Short mmCIF file of C-alpha atoms in Angstrom, two decimals:
data_model
loop_
_atom_site.label_atom_id
_atom_site.label_comp_id
_atom_site.label_asym_id
_atom_site.label_seq_id
_atom_site.Cartn_x
_atom_site.Cartn_y
_atom_site.Cartn_z
CA MET A 16 67.19 60.78 95.53
CA LYS A 17 63.18 61.22 95.86
CA ILE A 18 61.49 58.00 94.66
CA LYS A 19 57.86 58.39 92.04
CA LYS A 20 55.86 55.17 91.85
CA CYS A 21 53.50 54.85 89.11
CA ASP A 22 51.68 52.09 87.23
CA VAL A 23 52.31 53.38 83.73
CA ALA A 24 54.98 55.23 83.04
CA VAL A 25 55.46 57.29 79.29
CA ILE A 26 58.16 59.34 78.07
CA GLY A 27 57.23 61.90 75.68
CA SER A 28 54.45 64.02 75.93
CA GLY A 29 53.65 63.88 71.88
CA PRO A 30 50.68 62.64 69.92
CA GLY A 31 51.40 59.18 70.75
CA GLY A 32 52.75 59.43 74.65
CA LEU A 33 48.91 62.10 75.37
CA ALA A 34 47.33 59.00 73.31
CA ALA A 35 49.03 56.29 75.35
CA ALA A 36 48.86 58.43 78.81
CA ILE A 37 45.15 58.61 78.26
CA ALA A 38 44.21 55.19 77.18
CA ALA A 39 45.98 53.56 80.21
CA LYS A 40 44.10 55.79 82.49
CA GLN A 41 40.59 55.12 80.91
CA HIS A 42 41.68 51.08 80.75
CA GLY A 43 42.26 51.01 84.67
CA ALA A 44 46.18 52.12 85.56
CA LYS A 45 46.13 53.89 88.70
CA ASN A 46 48.51 56.51 88.54
CA VAL A 47 50.03 57.67 85.05
CA LEU A 48 52.96 59.70 84.80
CA LEU A 49 53.79 61.22 81.33
CA ILE A 50 56.84 62.54 81.41
CA GLU A 51 58.15 65.92 78.94
CA ARG A 52 61.60 67.11 78.61
CA ASP A 53 60.36 70.34 77.15
CA ARG A 54 58.32 73.01 79.52
CA GLU A 55 55.16 72.20 78.06
CA PRO A 56 53.25 68.99 76.71
CA GLY A 57 52.52 67.96 72.96
CA GLY A 58 55.66 67.81 71.42
CA ILE A 59 56.37 68.06 67.76
CA LEU A 60 52.65 68.93 67.19
CA LEU A 61 53.17 72.56 69.19
CA GLN A 62 55.70 73.72 65.47
CA CYS A 63 53.45 72.40 62.89
CA ILE A 64 50.84 75.26 62.83
CA HIS A 65 49.65 74.32 59.39
CA ASN A 66 46.70 72.70 58.71
CA GLY A 67 45.78 69.23 57.86
CA PHE A 68 45.65 67.67 61.42
CA GLY A 69 42.94 65.06 62.57
CA VAL A 70 41.01 64.70 59.44
CA GLU A 71 40.41 61.22 60.48
CA ILE A 72 39.59 61.25 64.49
CA PHE A 73 37.94 64.48 64.27
CA LYS A 74 36.84 64.88 60.95
CA LYS A 75 38.57 68.43 61.24
CA ASP A 76 41.25 70.21 59.23
CA LEU A 77 42.94 71.03 62.30
CA PRO A 78 46.48 73.11 62.94
CA GLY A 79 48.85 70.95 65.20
CA PRO A 80 48.91 73.61 68.18
CA ALA A 81 44.98 72.52 68.20
CA TYR A 82 45.45 68.79 67.90
CA ALA A 83 47.83 68.93 70.54
CA GLN A 84 45.55 70.81 72.80
CA HIS A 85 42.33 68.22 72.23
CA PHE A 86 44.99 65.47 73.55
CA ILE A 87 46.42 67.72 76.45
CA HIS A 88 43.02 68.46 77.82
CA GLU A 89 41.86 65.42 77.91
CA ALA A 90 45.12 63.55 79.36
CA GLN A 91 44.39 66.59 82.18
CA SER A 92 40.54 65.98 82.64
CA VAL A 93 41.16 62.03 83.18
CA GLY A 94 43.94 62.91 85.64
CA VAL A 95 46.92 61.98 84.55
CA GLU A 96 50.09 63.01 86.08
CA PHE A 97 52.52 65.37 84.13
CA LEU A 98 56.42 65.92 84.83
CA LEU A 99 57.36 68.57 82.45
CA ASP A 100 61.15 70.48 82.28
CA THR A 101 62.51 66.62 83.25
CA MET A 102 64.82 64.76 81.48
CA VAL A 103 64.89 60.99 81.65
CA LEU A 104 68.59 59.90 81.96
CA GLU A 105 68.41 56.02 82.33
CA ILE A 106 65.79 53.14 82.47
CA THR A 107 66.52 50.08 83.68
CA ARG A 108 65.22 46.47 83.07
CA GLU A 109 63.81 46.65 85.99
CA LYS A 110 61.73 49.48 85.25
CA ARG A 111 63.41 52.04 87.30
CA ILE A 112 63.76 55.17 85.54
CA PHE A 113 66.36 58.20 86.52
CA ALA A 114 65.15 61.75 85.27
CA SER A 115 66.50 65.06 86.38
CA ASN A 116 64.68 68.73 86.43
CA LYS A 117 65.69 72.02 88.48
CA SER A 118 62.78 72.10 91.03
CA GLU A 119 63.74 67.95 92.56
CA GLY A 120 67.35 67.57 90.93
CA MET A 121 67.68 63.42 90.14
CA LEU A 122 64.21 61.62 90.43
CA GLU A 123 63.82 58.10 90.63
CA ILE A 124 60.36 56.80 88.96
CA GLN A 125 59.48 52.80 89.66
CA ALA A 126 56.95 51.87 87.09
CA LYS A 127 54.66 49.03 86.50
CA ALA A 128 54.71 49.26 82.77
CA VAL A 129 56.72 51.44 80.98
CA ILE A 130 55.95 53.27 77.42
CA LEU A 131 58.18 54.57 75.02
CA ALA A 132 56.82 57.64 73.41
CA MET A 133 60.04 58.90 72.15
CA GLY A 134 58.94 60.26 68.76
CA CYS A 135 61.72 60.76 65.91
CA ARG A 136 64.35 62.45 65.11
CA GLU A 137 65.16 64.06 61.57
CA ARG A 138 68.44 62.89 59.57
CA THR A 139 71.10 65.74 59.61
CA ARG A 140 73.51 66.52 57.22
CA ALA A 141 76.26 64.23 58.65
CA GLN A 142 74.03 61.07 57.51
CA VAL A 143 73.27 62.39 54.14
CA ARG A 144 76.79 62.70 53.64
CA LEU A 145 77.23 66.23 51.69
CA PRO A 146 80.13 67.18 50.79
CA GLY A 147 81.57 70.45 50.86
CA ALA A 148 82.13 73.33 53.03
CA ARG A 149 80.84 73.99 56.66
CA PRO A 150 79.50 77.12 56.37
CA ALA A 151 76.30 77.86 58.62
CA GLY A 152 73.07 78.02 56.52
CA VAL A 153 72.30 74.02 56.90
CA TYR A 154 69.54 73.11 58.66
CA THR A 155 67.12 70.93 59.22
CA ALA A 156 63.60 71.88 58.55
CA GLY A 157 62.49 70.84 61.46
CA THR A 158 64.53 73.03 63.16
CA ALA A 159 63.80 75.98 60.79
CA GLN A 160 60.41 75.46 61.53
CA ARG A 161 61.11 75.34 65.48
CA TRP A 162 62.85 78.48 64.42
CA VAL A 163 59.86 80.66 62.15
CA ASN A 164 57.06 79.14 63.80
CA VAL A 165 57.74 79.20 67.87
CA GLU A 166 60.92 81.18 68.41
CA GLY A 167 60.47 83.78 65.57
CA PHE A 168 63.25 84.12 63.65
CA MET A 169 63.86 83.29 60.00
CA PRO A 170 67.02 80.79 58.75
CA GLY A 171 67.81 82.66 55.82
CA LYS A 172 66.32 85.06 53.11
CA LYS A 173 67.27 82.38 49.76
CA ILE A 174 66.75 78.97 50.65
CA VAL A 175 67.54 75.81 48.87
CA ILE A 176 65.36 72.69 50.32
CA LEU A 177 66.76 68.68 50.20
CA GLY A 178 64.66 65.81 50.15
CA SER A 179 60.27 66.13 49.06
CA GLY A 180 60.22 65.42 52.89
CA ASP A 181 56.26 66.41 54.54
CA ILE A 182 58.49 68.59 56.25
CA GLY A 183 60.36 70.36 53.91
CA MET A 184 57.50 71.34 51.59
CA ILE A 185 55.67 72.45 53.99
CA MET A 186 58.66 74.51 55.32
CA ALA A 187 58.35 76.15 51.71
CA ARG A 188 55.30 76.92 51.85
CA ARG A 189 55.70 78.56 55.26
CA LEU A 190 59.04 80.70 54.60
CA THR A 191 57.56 81.82 51.35
CA PHE A 192 55.03 83.18 53.75
CA GLU A 193 57.28 85.01 55.61
CA GLY A 194 59.24 86.35 52.83
CA ALA A 195 61.71 84.68 51.87
CA LYS A 196 62.79 83.17 48.39
CA VAL A 197 62.36 79.61 48.07
CA GLU A 198 64.72 78.84 45.14
CA ARG A 199 64.66 75.18 44.57
CA VAL A 200 63.64 71.49 46.13
CA LEU A 201 65.79 68.70 45.50
CA GLU A 202 64.72 65.20 45.33
CA ILE A 203 67.36 62.23 44.56
CA MET A 204 64.33 59.88 44.07
CA PRO A 205 62.58 59.55 40.88
CA TYR A 206 59.25 59.92 43.56
CA LEU A 207 57.67 62.62 45.92
CA SER A 208 59.14 60.94 49.73
CA GLY A 209 55.46 63.47 51.29
CA LEU A 210 52.14 63.42 50.13
CA MET A 211 50.88 64.35 46.87
CA ARG A 212 48.41 67.10 48.76
CA ASN A 213 51.51 68.75 49.77
CA TYR A 214 53.59 68.93 46.65
CA VAL A 215 50.09 71.00 45.50
CA GLN A 216 49.45 73.66 48.09
CA CYS A 217 52.85 74.64 49.14
CA LEU A 218 54.99 74.23 46.25
CA GLN A 219 52.58 74.27 43.07
CA ASP A 220 50.82 77.07 44.52
CA PHE A 221 53.78 78.89 44.49
CA GLY A 222 55.76 78.55 41.60
CA ILE A 223 58.20 76.84 43.79
CA PRO A 224 60.06 74.19 41.83
CA LEU A 225 60.58 70.67 42.51
CA GLN A 226 63.44 69.17 40.69
CA MET A 227 63.53 64.73 40.77
CA GLN A 228 66.15 62.77 40.78
CA HIS A 229 68.39 65.76 41.41
CA THR A 230 70.32 66.25 44.69
CA VAL A 231 73.41 68.08 46.49
CA LYS A 232 76.42 67.54 44.93
CA ARG A 233 78.80 70.54 46.94
CA ILE A 234 77.91 73.42 49.69
CA LEU A 235 79.62 76.38 48.88
CA GLY A 236 80.73 79.19 51.26
CA ASN A 237 83.12 79.52 54.44
CA GLU A 238 81.51 81.37 57.04
CA ARG A 239 77.57 81.63 55.48
CA VAL A 240 76.37 78.91 52.79
CA GLU A 241 76.69 80.97 49.76
CA ALA A 242 75.44 78.90 46.64
CA ILE A 243 74.73 75.24 46.27
CA GLU A 244 75.85 73.21 43.71
CA THR A 245 72.82 70.75 42.46
CA VAL A 246 73.43 67.73 39.98
CA ALA A 247 71.15 65.19 38.14
CA VAL A 248 71.49 61.64 39.04
CA ASP A 249 70.42 58.40 36.87
CA ASP A 250 68.13 55.36 37.97
CA HIS A 251 71.41 54.22 39.96
CA TRP A 252 72.13 57.25 41.84
CA GLN A 253 75.00 57.93 39.75
CA GLU A 254 75.73 61.73 39.23
CA VAL A 255 75.09 62.77 35.75
CA ARG A 256 78.21 64.42 34.33
CA GLY A 257 77.42 67.99 33.04
CA SER A 258 73.71 68.07 34.73
CA GLU A 259 75.50 70.36 37.68
CA GLU A 260 73.85 73.58 38.39
CA ILE A 261 75.18 76.95 40.98
CA ILE A 262 72.64 78.18 42.55
CA PRO A 263 73.05 80.95 44.55
CA CYS A 264 71.69 80.96 48.34
CA ASP A 265 72.07 81.42 51.50
CA THR A 266 70.16 78.60 53.41
CA LEU A 267 69.90 74.98 52.74
CA LEU A 268 67.49 72.83 54.40
CA LEU A 269 67.38 69.18 54.77
CA SER A 270 63.92 67.39 54.71
CA VAL A 271 65.70 63.76 53.97
CA GLY A 272 64.14 61.29 56.24
CA LEU A 273 63.05 60.83 59.82
CA ILE A 274 64.07 58.31 62.11
CA PRO A 275 62.50 56.91 65.60
CA GLU A 276 64.51 58.21 68.28
CA ASN A 277 65.42 54.86 70.08
CA GLU A 278 68.91 55.99 72.26
CA LEU A 279 66.48 55.02 75.52
CA SER A 280 65.52 51.48 74.55
CA ARG A 281 68.74 50.43 72.98
CA GLN A 282 70.18 51.50 76.98
CA VAL A 283 67.26 49.39 78.69
CA GLY A 284 68.54 46.28 75.84
CA ILE A 285 65.04 46.34 73.73
CA HIS A 286 65.34 44.21 70.41
CA LEU A 287 65.37 46.86 67.52
CA ASP A 288 64.31 45.97 64.35
CA PRO A 289 67.04 47.77 61.69
CA LEU A 290 64.59 48.19 58.82
CA THR A 291 63.06 50.75 60.87
CA ALA A 292 65.53 51.39 63.45
CA GLY A 293 62.36 51.29 66.44
CA PRO A 294 61.31 48.16 68.67
CA PHE A 295 60.43 44.99 67.42
CA VAL A 296 57.02 44.87 68.62
CA ASP A 297 53.60 42.49 69.05
CA ASN A 298 49.88 44.06 68.42
CA TYR A 299 49.84 45.10 71.70
CA PHE A 300 53.07 47.56 70.79
CA GLN A 301 54.72 45.41 73.34
CA THR A 302 58.74 45.35 72.67
CA GLU A 303 60.57 42.24 73.13
CA SER A 304 61.32 43.08 76.49
CA GLU A 305 57.97 42.35 78.73
CA GLY A 306 56.44 45.50 80.30
CA PHE A 307 57.95 47.65 77.67
CA PHE A 308 55.69 49.75 75.07
CA ALA A 309 56.13 51.56 72.42
CA ALA A 310 53.72 54.46 71.09
CA GLY A 311 53.58 55.92 68.15
CA ASN A 312 56.64 57.07 66.06
CA VAL A 313 59.20 55.71 67.63
CA VAL A 314 58.48 52.44 66.57
CA HIS A 315 58.02 53.05 62.94
CA VAL A 316 57.38 56.31 60.78
CA TYR A 317 53.45 57.50 60.28
CA ASP A 318 52.30 59.71 57.43
CA LEU A 319 49.61 60.91 59.83
CA VAL A 320 49.28 62.03 63.07
CA ASP A 321 45.80 60.73 63.50
CA TRP A 322 47.33 56.96 63.35
CA VAL A 323 50.12 57.95 66.25
CA THR A 324 46.88 59.20 68.35
CA GLY A 325 45.74 55.63 67.15
CA ALA A 326 48.80 53.52 67.75
CA GLY A 327 49.50 55.63 70.68
CA LEU A 328 46.09 54.59 72.72
CA ARG A 329 46.48 50.84 71.85
CA ALA A 330 50.23 50.53 73.85
CA GLY A 331 48.15 52.50 76.13
CA GLU A 332 45.50 50.40 76.70
CA SER A 333 48.06 47.32 76.62
CA ALA A 334 50.25 48.56 79.21
CA ALA A 335 47.92 49.59 81.72
CA LEU A 336 46.72 45.80 81.23
CA TYR A 337 49.89 44.64 81.46
CA ALA A 338 50.25 46.67 84.82
CA ARG A 339 47.04 45.05 86.00
CA ASP A 340 48.25 41.41 85.45
CA CYS A 341 45.34 41.00 82.80
CA LEU A 342 47.54 41.38 79.12
CA PRO A 343 46.58 38.29 77.41
CA MET A 344 49.77 36.41 76.53
CA ASN A 345 48.42 33.57 73.61
CA LYS A 346 50.51 32.22 70.83
CA LYS A 347 52.30 34.65 68.97
CA ILE A 348 52.74 34.52 64.57
CA ALA A 349 55.97 35.66 63.16
CA VAL A 350 54.10 38.45 60.23
CA GLN A 351 56.39 38.78 58.11
CA ARG A 352 57.67 41.10 54.66
CA GLY A 353 57.21 39.39 51.23
CA GLU A 354 57.55 41.23 47.76
CA ASN A 355 57.68 44.75 48.19
CA VAL A 356 57.02 45.07 51.35
CA HIS A 357 60.02 47.08 53.44
CA HIS A 358 58.69 46.28 56.51
CA VAL A 359 55.36 45.39 58.21
CA ILE A 360 54.42 46.14 62.17
CA PRO A 361 53.11 44.30 64.43
CA HIS A 362 56.61 42.12 63.71
CA TYR A 363 54.26 39.80 65.91
CA LEU A 364 50.55 39.10 66.05
CA ASP A 365 49.09 37.65 69.17
CA MET A 366 45.96 35.46 68.06
CA GLY A 367 43.99 35.68 71.27
CA SER A 368 43.20 39.25 70.95
CA LEU A 369 41.09 38.51 66.69
CA ASN A 370 37.74 37.60 68.61
CA GLN A 371 37.72 40.84 69.87
CA ARG A 372 38.67 43.31 67.47
CA GLU A 373 40.45 44.00 64.13
CA GLU A 374 44.24 44.02 63.76
CA GLN A 375 45.41 45.93 61.40
CA LEU A 376 48.98 45.48 59.57
CA GLN A 377 50.77 48.59 59.00
CA MET A 378 53.50 48.56 56.36
CA ARG A 379 55.43 50.60 53.69
CA VAL A 380 56.27 49.51 50.39
CA THR A 381 59.58 49.64 48.57
CA LYS A 382 58.36 50.40 45.19
CA PRO A 383 55.77 52.44 43.65
CA LEU A 384 53.61 51.49 41.63
CA GLU A 385 51.48 53.24 40.16
CA GLN A 386 48.84 50.81 39.06
CA PRO A 387 46.00 48.53 40.72
CA VAL A 388 47.72 46.48 43.29
CA LYS A 389 46.40 43.83 45.91
CA VAL A 390 47.71 43.35 49.41
CA GLN A 391 47.55 40.08 50.61
CA VAL A 392 48.44 38.29 53.96
CA MET A 393 50.10 34.91 53.13
CA ASN A 394 50.32 30.92 55.11
CA GLY A 395 52.98 29.75 53.07
CA THR A 396 50.63 30.06 49.58
CA GLU A 397 47.45 30.00 51.36
CA VAL A 398 45.88 33.42 51.12
CA ILE A 399 44.68 34.37 54.78
CA ALA A 400 43.29 38.06 53.54
CA SER A 401 43.49 39.90 50.75
CA LYS A 402 43.15 44.14 49.55
CA ALA A 403 42.84 46.12 46.44
CA LEU A 404 44.03 49.45 46.16
CA PRO A 405 44.35 51.32 43.55
CA TYR A 406 47.69 52.42 43.49
CA ALA A 407 51.06 51.64 46.34
CA ARG A 408 53.35 54.58 47.16
CA PRO A 409 56.49 54.04 49.53
CA GLY A 410 55.71 57.51 50.79
CA GLU A 411 52.40 56.43 51.87
CA MET A 412 51.94 53.68 54.38
CA VAL A 413 49.31 50.67 53.42
CA THR A 414 47.35 48.75 55.76
CA ILE A 415 44.91 45.62 55.72
CA SER A 416 43.18 44.09 58.57
CA LEU A 417 42.44 40.93 60.35
CA LYS A 418 39.24 39.63 61.34
CA ASP A 419 38.02 37.04 63.84
CA LYS A 420 37.41 35.33 60.41
CA HIS A 421 40.51 34.94 60.14
CA ILE A 422 41.28 33.31 63.63
CA GLU A 423 40.35 29.30 61.96
CA PRO A 424 43.06 29.75 58.76
CA LEU A 425 45.15 31.36 61.13
CA LYS A 426 44.95 28.18 63.90
CA ASN A 427 48.01 26.45 62.62
CA ALA A 428 49.85 29.20 61.19
CA GLU A 429 53.82 29.62 62.79
CA GLN A 430 54.56 32.79 60.43
CA LEU A 431 52.47 35.28 57.99
CA VAL A 432 54.19 36.62 54.82
CA VAL A 433 52.29 40.53 53.72
CA GLN A 434 53.07 41.41 50.22
CA VAL A 435 51.92 44.28 48.10
CA VAL A 436 51.93 43.28 44.09
CA LYS A 437 50.40 44.39 40.85
CA ARG A 438 46.99 43.39 40.58
CA GLU A 439 45.75 41.78 36.58
CA ASP A 440 42.31 41.73 37.03
CA MET B 6 32.18 69.91 19.92
CA ASP B 7 32.04 72.53 21.81
CA LYS B 8 35.27 74.69 21.82
CA SER B 9 35.28 76.11 25.55
CA LEU B 10 35.27 72.11 26.81
CA GLN B 11 38.83 71.80 28.07
CA THR B 12 40.13 68.76 30.20
CA GLN B 13 42.69 69.04 32.78
CA SER B 14 43.50 66.51 35.70
CA ILE B 15 44.19 68.15 39.38
CA ILE B 16 45.64 66.47 42.43
CA CYS B 17 42.83 67.10 45.20
CA VAL B 18 43.83 68.16 48.72
CA ALA B 19 40.43 67.94 50.51
CA CYS B 20 42.03 65.09 52.69
CA PRO B 21 46.14 63.67 52.01
CA LYS B 22 44.78 60.57 50.04
CA GLY B 23 45.81 62.77 47.41
CA CYS B 24 42.93 61.44 44.57
CA ARG B 25 43.90 62.67 40.76
CA LEU B 26 41.08 64.31 39.81
CA GLN B 27 39.65 64.97 35.86
CA ILE B 28 38.26 67.58 35.28
CA GLN B 29 36.19 68.84 32.24
CA ARG B 30 34.97 72.40 31.90
CA ASP B 31 31.83 72.88 29.18
CA GLY B 32 31.23 76.87 30.22
CA GLU B 33 30.01 76.86 33.46
CA GLU B 34 29.72 73.22 33.33
CA VAL B 35 31.94 71.17 35.79
CA LEU B 36 32.34 68.10 35.53
CA VAL B 37 34.31 65.89 37.61
CA SER B 38 35.84 62.49 37.29
CA ASN B 39 37.73 59.58 39.26
CA GLN B 40 37.35 61.32 42.60
CA GLY B 41 37.40 58.97 45.63
CA CYS B 42 34.79 60.81 47.66
CA LYS B 43 31.87 63.51 47.25
CA ARG B 44 34.41 66.20 49.02
CA GLY B 45 37.03 65.50 45.54
CA VAL B 46 33.74 67.17 43.66
CA GLU B 47 33.11 69.90 45.79
CA TYR B 48 37.21 70.92 45.48
CA ALA B 49 37.86 70.61 42.17
CA ILE B 50 34.32 72.98 41.14
CA GLY B 51 35.66 74.90 43.65
CA GLU B 52 39.37 74.88 42.53
CA MET B 53 37.87 75.96 38.85
CA LYS B 54 35.54 78.70 40.19
CA ASP B 55 36.96 79.83 43.38
CA PRO B 56 40.03 78.60 44.86
CA ARG B 57 40.36 78.06 48.31
CA ARG B 58 43.35 77.21 50.85
CA MET B 59 43.55 76.70 54.77
CA VAL B 60 45.80 79.42 55.85
CA ALA B 61 48.13 79.21 59.08
CA THR B 62 50.60 81.41 60.29
CA THR B 63 51.50 83.45 63.60
CA VAL B 64 50.64 86.75 64.79
CA GLN B 65 52.86 88.80 67.95
CA ILE B 66 51.93 87.87 71.12
CA GLU B 67 52.46 89.75 74.47
CA GLY B 68 52.95 88.45 78.39
CA ALA B 69 53.04 84.88 77.49
CA ARG B 70 56.00 81.89 77.19
CA HIS B 71 56.56 82.46 73.66
CA PRO B 72 56.70 85.35 71.36
CA LEU B 73 54.74 83.97 68.97
CA LEU B 74 50.98 82.57 68.59
CA PRO B 75 50.39 80.23 66.10
CA VAL B 76 46.78 81.45 64.33
CA TYR B 77 44.55 79.84 61.26
CA SER B 78 41.67 80.62 59.48
CA ALA B 79 38.25 78.85 60.13
CA ALA B 80 37.42 78.26 56.96
CA PRO B 81 39.74 77.72 53.24
CA PHE B 82 40.48 81.39 52.06
CA PRO B 83 40.54 83.02 48.62
CA LYS B 84 44.21 82.19 47.47
CA ALA B 85 44.46 84.89 45.30
CA ARG B 86 44.15 87.13 49.26
CA ILE B 87 46.35 85.04 51.16
CA PHE B 88 49.04 87.45 50.79
CA GLU B 89 46.97 90.53 51.99
CA LEU B 90 45.83 88.17 55.32
CA LEU B 91 49.15 87.73 56.08
CA ALA B 92 49.82 91.14 55.54
CA LYS B 93 47.04 92.10 57.72
CA LEU B 94 48.06 89.34 60.25
CA ARG B 95 51.34 90.57 60.73
CA SER B 96 50.91 94.28 61.84
CA LEU B 97 48.50 92.39 64.58
CA LYS B 98 49.69 91.79 68.42
CA VAL B 99 47.62 89.95 70.91
CA GLN B 100 47.80 89.87 74.59
CA ALA B 101 48.09 86.68 76.66
CA PRO B 102 45.85 84.77 77.90
CA VAL B 103 44.60 83.50 74.65
CA LYS B 104 42.19 79.93 74.22
CA GLU B 105 42.44 77.81 71.96
CA GLY B 106 39.44 78.77 68.92
CA GLN B 107 39.59 82.49 70.26
CA ILE B 108 38.58 84.52 67.42
CA ILE B 109 42.02 87.00 66.81
CA LEU B 110 40.65 88.52 63.90
CA GLU B 111 37.13 88.41 62.94
CA ASN B 112 35.94 88.66 59.25
CA ALA B 113 39.26 88.99 58.21
CA LEU B 114 39.45 90.83 54.73
CA ASP B 115 35.64 91.32 54.72
CA THR B 116 35.94 87.43 53.74
CA GLY B 117 33.54 86.37 56.98
CA ILE B 118 36.18 84.64 57.59
CA SER B 119 37.27 84.52 61.23
CA ILE B 120 41.17 83.70 61.76
CA LEU B 121 41.22 81.66 65.24
CA ALA B 122 43.75 81.28 68.01
CA SER B 123 45.38 76.95 67.20
CA ARG B 124 46.48 76.81 71.21
CA ASP B 125 45.59 78.32 74.28
CA MET B 126 48.59 80.33 75.39
CA GLU B 127 48.74 81.45 79.54
CA GLN B 128 50.06 84.80 80.73
#
């Protein structure tokens, strides 16, 4: 078996992996190997042909492939080595990566640091337990996206979409562009799970009806989907009797959430947070297994690719420093979720970095608060940092930064609690 | 009060924040409030006078790894003419190789807006 050695190995060449590989190279890692199972780098961005990418990083409104192209070129120009069409099969605790591809057969890659950048996966029918028959015509929105945008065929003609996630709404518009009729978008929650802008420009613009607090009661059809029976739900997610409706259609698309893809991480024995389904990480994006870093949606699912890139850059920089034996490791403070916070990243804060840079805490709220709120970082009853926001919604990530001025108040802290609560002033 | 004065609320799509803009229209005058930044004002005025959207779709490509090349409008395109533009693009077929940013359709439907390739596509 062929053996390759490198300072930093990155698994996955989506936006997180590309950024991580570039940053690792820029921070002094000698050999950076970017491993991708597809035949070309870029990840899911290649099928996200809609615009809206790069607004923060490039101050431009780019389509996904153009955003990826920029980082592919940059990775090539800084000397990242690409290993394409290669599937990683196993990673050991000793950072030995076993992979295979058509031209070289089985490969062993020995790395000083490993960056996990496998991204996330869509929830499937089985994970939302939809009752009814099992005909053809039930797909995840991302699968349909790949067919329509890359491979060139349509999933169906009359479509119902379950879930108001961004990919579902974007696919509603895309399928309308290509001549399909999108009959309905159903959302079980009383609020939108994707961004408001996508509701406006993907549904409202084309008169596609969105029903909140509605879900699929049953899928009808034997060979192929023939109709969907929908039902309204109350505030306790209980079906409202008599609200059933039959919508004739040939396709049901699911846009019901994304889950970080950590099959390989689990195999290494990396400790995962059940709330995010991603690894526990510190502010360097180092997992609890030393020398293993995590970049982007593999940690928690971001709203914007620009933030995935930001997270990847940090993970890459940290991995390069680790490979060079100069990643600072000081006292770590646990960061815990408080009132109305579903989860907060990082899970641990290394105090040593605060004199050099701001550290951002990224969180998702549990409940929407459509009124002025404050984000607070607490050490016991003491407020360390506070930030005012006009509202907080689960669909939109909330952040707060800690700076050098917080070093002193944090000196004796063991754990911080982050909360997002109503502002009374 | 002038009868033409109307108030409406729209959601800004200039960036992912999704500010809820309040718009008052007094004849030709468009008054915007509740915007998060100045792009919101531009968006609201545009939405009242000449609504436009970015358009992204695909065109057929020959001689490449994939059958389709993703393309996008270099600037927001008149909303009412999007389907006309899509029909035009459906009739095109380009040859690989293509470079990202390459013009695929110049001055589409005489709007002055070009349609660009979203990525490189080699032979």
